[in-house]
Coordinates of C-alpha atoms in Angstrom, one line a residue:
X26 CA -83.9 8.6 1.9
X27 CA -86.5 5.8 2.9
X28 CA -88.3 7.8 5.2
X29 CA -88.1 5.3 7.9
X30 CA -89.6 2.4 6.0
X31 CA -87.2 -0.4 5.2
X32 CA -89.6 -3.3 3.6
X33 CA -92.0 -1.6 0.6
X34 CA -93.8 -4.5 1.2
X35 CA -95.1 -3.3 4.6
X36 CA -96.4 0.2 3.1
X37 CA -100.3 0.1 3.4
X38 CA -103.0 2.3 2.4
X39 CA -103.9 3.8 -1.1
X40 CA -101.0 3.3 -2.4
X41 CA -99.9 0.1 -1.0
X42 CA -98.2 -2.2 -3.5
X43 CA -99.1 0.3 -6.6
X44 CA -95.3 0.2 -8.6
X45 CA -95.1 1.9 -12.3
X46 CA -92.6 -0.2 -15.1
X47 CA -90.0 2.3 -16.0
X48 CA -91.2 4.2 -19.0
X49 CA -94.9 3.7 -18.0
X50 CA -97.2 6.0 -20.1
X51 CA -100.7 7.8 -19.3
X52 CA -103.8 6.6 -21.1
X53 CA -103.5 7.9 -24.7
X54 CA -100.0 8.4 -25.0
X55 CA -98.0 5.8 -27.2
X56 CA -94.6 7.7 -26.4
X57 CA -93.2 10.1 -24.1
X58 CA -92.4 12.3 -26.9
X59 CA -95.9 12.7 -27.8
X60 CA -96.2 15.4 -24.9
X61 CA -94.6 19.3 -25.2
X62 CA -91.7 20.0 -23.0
X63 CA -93.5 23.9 -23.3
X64 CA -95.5 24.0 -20.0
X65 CA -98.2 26.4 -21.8
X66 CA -98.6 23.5 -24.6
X67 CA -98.0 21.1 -21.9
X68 CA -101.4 22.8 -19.9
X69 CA -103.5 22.3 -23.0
X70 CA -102.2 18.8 -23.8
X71 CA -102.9 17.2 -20.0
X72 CA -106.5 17.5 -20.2
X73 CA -106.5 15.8 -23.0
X74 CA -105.0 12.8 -22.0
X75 CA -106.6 12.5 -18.6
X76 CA -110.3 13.2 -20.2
X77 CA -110.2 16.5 -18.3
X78 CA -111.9 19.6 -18.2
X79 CA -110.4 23.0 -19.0
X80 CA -110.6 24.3 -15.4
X81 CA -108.4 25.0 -12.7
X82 CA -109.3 21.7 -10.3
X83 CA -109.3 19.5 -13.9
X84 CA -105.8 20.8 -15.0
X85 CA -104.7 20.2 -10.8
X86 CA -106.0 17.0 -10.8
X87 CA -104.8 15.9 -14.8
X88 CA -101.6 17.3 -13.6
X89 CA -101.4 15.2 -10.5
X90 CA -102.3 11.9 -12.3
X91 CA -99.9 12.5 -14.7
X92 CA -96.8 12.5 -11.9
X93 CA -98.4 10.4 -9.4
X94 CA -99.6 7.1 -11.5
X95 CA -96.7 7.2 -14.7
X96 CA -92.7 6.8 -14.5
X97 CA -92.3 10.4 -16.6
X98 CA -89.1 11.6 -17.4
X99 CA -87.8 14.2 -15.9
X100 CA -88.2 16.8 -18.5
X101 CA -91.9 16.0 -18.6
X102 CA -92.1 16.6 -15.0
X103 CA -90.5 19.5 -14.7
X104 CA -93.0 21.0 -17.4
X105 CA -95.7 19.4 -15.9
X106 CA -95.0 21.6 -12.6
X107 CA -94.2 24.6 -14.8
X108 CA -97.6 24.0 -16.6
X109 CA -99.4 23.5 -13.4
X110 CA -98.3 27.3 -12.4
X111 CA -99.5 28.7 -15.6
X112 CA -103.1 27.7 -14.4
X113 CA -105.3 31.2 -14.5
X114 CA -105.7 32.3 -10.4
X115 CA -102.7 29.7 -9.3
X116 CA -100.8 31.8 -6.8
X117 CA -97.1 31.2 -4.8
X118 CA -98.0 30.7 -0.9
X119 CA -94.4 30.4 -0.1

């Protein structure tokens, strides 16, 4: 699905031109396997990386960076959104 947009090239804004090399890693992790697949280990561990706080917008925003600007695999992601609903207060809107 391309969402209407055939050249990349023409994208502008925030994130125009921003492309991640396959197997691209956050700040402070040398490998992928560095990170727990456990989303409650996961929620401590983000922080962490992203220089963080322990609060419910830092663990959002730690978990955001961590999808948005890296190529992670999908098992990462998938704990990373698993993590992210672990967050104290996070509730399903539906």
């Amino acid at each position: 699905m391309t969402l209407g947009i055939t050249n990349p090239s023409s994208v502008s804004g925030p994130a125009a031109g921003t492309r991640y090399s396959a197997g691209g890693l956050p700040d402070g992790v040398a490998d992928w396997h560095e990170l727990s697949t456990d989303p409650a280990t996961l929620l401590e561990q983000i922080p962490k990386i992203s220089g963080g706080t322990h609060t419910a917008a830092g663990w959002f925003q730690a978990g955001d960076d961590l999808l948005g600007t890296t190529d992670a695999p999908p098992v990462i992601r998938t704990a990373v959104y698993q993590a992210v609903a672990l967050i104290p207060g996070v509730q399903l809107m539906g």
